PDB file of C-alpha atoms in Angstrom:
ATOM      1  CA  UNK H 150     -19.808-122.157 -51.293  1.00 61.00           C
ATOM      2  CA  UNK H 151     -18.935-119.573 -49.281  1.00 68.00           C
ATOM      3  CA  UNK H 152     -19.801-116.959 -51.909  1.00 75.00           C
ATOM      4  CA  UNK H 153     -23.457-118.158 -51.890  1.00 80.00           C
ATOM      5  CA  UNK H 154     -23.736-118.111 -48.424  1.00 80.00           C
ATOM      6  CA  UNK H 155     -22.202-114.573 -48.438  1.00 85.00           C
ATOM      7  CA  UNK H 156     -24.670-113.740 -51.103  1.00 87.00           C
ATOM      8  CA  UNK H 157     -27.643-113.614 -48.727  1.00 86.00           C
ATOM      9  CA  UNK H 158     -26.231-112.242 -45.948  1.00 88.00           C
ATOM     10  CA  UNK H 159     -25.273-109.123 -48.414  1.00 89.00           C
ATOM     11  CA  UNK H 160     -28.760-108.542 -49.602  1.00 90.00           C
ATOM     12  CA  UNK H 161     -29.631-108.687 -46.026  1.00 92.00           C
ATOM     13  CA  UNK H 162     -27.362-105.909 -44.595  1.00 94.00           C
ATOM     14  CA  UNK H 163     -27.877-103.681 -47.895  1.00 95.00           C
ATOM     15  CA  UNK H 164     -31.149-104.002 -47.324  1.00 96.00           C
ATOM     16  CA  UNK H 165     -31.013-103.166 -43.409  1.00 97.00           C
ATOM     17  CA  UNK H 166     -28.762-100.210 -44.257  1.00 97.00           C
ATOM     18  CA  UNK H 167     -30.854 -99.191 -47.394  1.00 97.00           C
ATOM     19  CA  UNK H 168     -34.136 -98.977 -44.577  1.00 96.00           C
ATOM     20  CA  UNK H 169     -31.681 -97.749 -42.226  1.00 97.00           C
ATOM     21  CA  UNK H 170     -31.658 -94.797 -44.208  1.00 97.00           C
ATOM     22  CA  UNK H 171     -34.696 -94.317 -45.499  1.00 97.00           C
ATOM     23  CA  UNK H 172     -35.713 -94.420 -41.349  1.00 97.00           C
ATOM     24  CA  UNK H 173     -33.125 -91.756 -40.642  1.00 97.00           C
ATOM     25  CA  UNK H 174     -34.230 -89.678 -43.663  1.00 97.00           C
ATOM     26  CA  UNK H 175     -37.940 -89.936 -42.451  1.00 97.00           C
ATOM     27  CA  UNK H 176     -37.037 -88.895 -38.815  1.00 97.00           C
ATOM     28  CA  UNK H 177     -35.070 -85.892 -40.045  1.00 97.00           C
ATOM     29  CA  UNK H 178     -37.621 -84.721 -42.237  1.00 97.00           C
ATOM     30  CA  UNK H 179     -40.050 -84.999 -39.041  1.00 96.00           C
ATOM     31  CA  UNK H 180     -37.776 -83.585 -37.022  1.00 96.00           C
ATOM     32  CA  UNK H 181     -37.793 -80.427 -39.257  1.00 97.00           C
ATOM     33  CA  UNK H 182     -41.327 -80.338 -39.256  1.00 97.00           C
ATOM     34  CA  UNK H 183     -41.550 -80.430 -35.433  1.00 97.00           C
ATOM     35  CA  UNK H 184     -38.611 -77.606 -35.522  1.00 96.00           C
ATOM     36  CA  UNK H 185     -41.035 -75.753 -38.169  1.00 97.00           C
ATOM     37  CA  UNK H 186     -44.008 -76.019 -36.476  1.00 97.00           C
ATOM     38  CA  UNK H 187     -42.427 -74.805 -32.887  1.00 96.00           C
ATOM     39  CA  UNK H 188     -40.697 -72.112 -34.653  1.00 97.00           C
ATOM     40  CA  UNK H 189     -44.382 -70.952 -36.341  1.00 97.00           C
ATOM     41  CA  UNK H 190     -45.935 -71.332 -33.003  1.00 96.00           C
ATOM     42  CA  UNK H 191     -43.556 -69.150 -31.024  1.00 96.00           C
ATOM     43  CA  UNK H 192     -43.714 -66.594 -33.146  1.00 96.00           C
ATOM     44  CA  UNK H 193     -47.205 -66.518 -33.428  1.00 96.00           C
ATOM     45  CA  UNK H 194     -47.751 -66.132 -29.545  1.00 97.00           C
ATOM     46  CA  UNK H 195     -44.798 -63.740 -29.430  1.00 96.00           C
ATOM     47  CA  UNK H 196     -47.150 -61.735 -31.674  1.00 96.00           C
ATOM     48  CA  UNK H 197     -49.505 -62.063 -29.784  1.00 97.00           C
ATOM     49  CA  UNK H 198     -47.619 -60.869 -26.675  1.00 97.00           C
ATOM     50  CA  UNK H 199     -46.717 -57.666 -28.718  1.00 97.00           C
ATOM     51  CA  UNK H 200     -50.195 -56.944 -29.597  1.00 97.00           C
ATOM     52  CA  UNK H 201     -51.327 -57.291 -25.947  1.00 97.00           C
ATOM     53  CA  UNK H 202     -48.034 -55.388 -24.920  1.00 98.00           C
ATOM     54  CA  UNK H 203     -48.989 -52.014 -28.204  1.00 97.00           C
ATOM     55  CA  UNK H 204     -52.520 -52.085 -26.540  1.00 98.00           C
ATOM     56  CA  UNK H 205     -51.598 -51.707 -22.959  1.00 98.00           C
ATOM     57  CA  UNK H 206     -48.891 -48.955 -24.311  1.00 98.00           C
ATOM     58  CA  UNK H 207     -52.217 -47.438 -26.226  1.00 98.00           C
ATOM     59  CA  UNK H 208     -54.420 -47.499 -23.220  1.00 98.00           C
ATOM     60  CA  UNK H 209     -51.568 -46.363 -20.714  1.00 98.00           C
ATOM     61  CA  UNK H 210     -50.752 -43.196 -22.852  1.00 98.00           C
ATOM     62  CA  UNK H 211     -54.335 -42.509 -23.634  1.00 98.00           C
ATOM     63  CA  UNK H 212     -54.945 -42.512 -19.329  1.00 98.00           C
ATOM     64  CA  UNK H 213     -51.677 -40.297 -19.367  1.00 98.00           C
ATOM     65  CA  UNK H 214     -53.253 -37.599 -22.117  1.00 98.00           C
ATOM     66  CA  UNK H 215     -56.375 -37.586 -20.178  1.00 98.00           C
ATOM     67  CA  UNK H 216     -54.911 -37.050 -17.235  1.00 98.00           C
ATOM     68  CA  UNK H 217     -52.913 -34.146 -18.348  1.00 98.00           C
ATOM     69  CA  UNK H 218     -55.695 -32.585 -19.585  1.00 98.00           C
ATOM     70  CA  UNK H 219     -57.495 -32.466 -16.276  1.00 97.00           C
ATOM     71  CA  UNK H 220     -54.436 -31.006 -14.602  1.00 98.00           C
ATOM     72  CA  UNK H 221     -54.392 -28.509 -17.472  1.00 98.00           C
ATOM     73  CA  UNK H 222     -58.214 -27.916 -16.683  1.00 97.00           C
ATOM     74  CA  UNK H 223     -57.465 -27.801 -12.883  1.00 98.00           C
ATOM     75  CA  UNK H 224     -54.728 -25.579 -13.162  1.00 97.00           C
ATOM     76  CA  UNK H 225     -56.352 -23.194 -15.441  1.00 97.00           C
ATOM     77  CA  UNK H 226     -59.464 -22.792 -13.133  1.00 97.00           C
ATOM     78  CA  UNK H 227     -56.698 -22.607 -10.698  1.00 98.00           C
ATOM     79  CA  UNK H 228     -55.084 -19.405 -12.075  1.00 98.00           C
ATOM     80  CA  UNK H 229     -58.271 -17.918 -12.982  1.00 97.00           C
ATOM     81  CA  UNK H 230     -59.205 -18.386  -9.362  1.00 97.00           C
ATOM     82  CA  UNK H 231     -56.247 -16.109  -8.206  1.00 98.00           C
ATOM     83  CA  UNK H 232     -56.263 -13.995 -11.058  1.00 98.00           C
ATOM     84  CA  UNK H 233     -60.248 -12.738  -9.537  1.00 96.00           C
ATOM     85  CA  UNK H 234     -58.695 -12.884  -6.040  1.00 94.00           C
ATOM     86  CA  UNK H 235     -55.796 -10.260  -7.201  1.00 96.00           C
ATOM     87  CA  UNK H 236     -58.306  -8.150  -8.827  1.00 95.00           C
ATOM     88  CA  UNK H 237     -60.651  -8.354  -6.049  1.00 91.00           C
ATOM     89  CA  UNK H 238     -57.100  -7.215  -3.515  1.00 90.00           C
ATOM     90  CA  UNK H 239     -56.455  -4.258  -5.777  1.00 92.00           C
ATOM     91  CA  UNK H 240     -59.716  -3.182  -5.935  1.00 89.00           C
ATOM     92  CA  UNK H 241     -59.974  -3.288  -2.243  1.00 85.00           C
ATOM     93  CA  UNK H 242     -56.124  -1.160  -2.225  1.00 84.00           C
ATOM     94  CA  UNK H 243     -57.482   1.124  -4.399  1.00 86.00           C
ATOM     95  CA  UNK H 244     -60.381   2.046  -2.623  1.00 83.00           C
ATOM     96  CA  UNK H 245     -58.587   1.970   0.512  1.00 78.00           C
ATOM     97  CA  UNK H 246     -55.958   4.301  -0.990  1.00 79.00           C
ATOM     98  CA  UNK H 247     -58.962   6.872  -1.738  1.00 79.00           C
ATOM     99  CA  UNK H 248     -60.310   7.076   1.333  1.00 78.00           C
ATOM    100  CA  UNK H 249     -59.957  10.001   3.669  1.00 77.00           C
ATOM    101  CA  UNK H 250     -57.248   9.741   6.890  1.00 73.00           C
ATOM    102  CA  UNK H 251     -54.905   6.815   5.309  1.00 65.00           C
ATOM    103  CA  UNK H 252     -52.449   7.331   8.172  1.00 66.00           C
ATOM    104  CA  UNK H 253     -54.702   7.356  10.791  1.00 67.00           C
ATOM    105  CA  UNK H 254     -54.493   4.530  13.239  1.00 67.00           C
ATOM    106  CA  UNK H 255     -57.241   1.835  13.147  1.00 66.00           C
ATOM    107  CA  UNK H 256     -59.980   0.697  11.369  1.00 71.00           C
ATOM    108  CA  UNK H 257     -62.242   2.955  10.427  1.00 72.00           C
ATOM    109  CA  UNK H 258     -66.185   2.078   9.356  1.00 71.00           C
ATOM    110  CA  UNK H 259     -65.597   3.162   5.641  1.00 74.00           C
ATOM    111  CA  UNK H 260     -62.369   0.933   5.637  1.00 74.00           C
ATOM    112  CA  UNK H 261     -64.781  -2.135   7.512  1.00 74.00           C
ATOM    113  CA  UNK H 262     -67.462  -1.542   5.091  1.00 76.00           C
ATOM    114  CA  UNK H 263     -64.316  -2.598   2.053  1.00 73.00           C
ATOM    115  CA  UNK H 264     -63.861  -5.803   3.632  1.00 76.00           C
ATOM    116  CA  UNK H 265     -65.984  -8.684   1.817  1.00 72.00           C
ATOM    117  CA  UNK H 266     -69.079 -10.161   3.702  1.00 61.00           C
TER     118      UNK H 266
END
């Protein structure tokens, strides 16, 4: 008697474990595909991040090269600037040096008429 009792009650619990794990299969296998899916969409916005991030870099080297290249510009007007201001002095020395009386005291109205207007 007591084995058919038992019998039932058997079935029963083989059957509660048997869903049991089926249930704990199922939730692993959907907790994978949550652990997928956040894995896939971290890594697509950390690509994304990185593209943003390469752009900037583009866009903050390309402002760098352009600005060098106006401070090139600059400087090279810059030096040609002073290079016609040197000529211009030695000119002026030179035709100082020629004229008549260089040790005489003063300005003279040859040496006023080599100053610039």
């Amino acid at each position: 008697m007591f084995r058919q009792a038992a019998l039932p009650v058997l079935a029963g619990l083989a059957l509660l474990c048997f869903g049991l794990l089926v249930l704990w299969l199922i939730l692993v296998k959907f907790d994978d595909m949550i652990g997928r899916a956040a894995k896939a969409a971290t890594e697509s916005r950390d690509a994304h991040w990185s593209a943003q991030i390469e752009r900037a870099n583009a866009d903050a080297n390309r402002q760098i090269a352009n600005q060098a290249k106006a401070a090139l510009a600059i400087e090279t007007e810059a030096n040609a600037r002073v290079r016609a201001v040197e000529e211009q002095l030695t000119t002026m020395e030179i035709a100082n040096a020629a004229l008549p009386f260089g040790d005489a005291c003063g300005l003279g109205r040859d040496r006023v008429r080599l100053l610039p207007n």
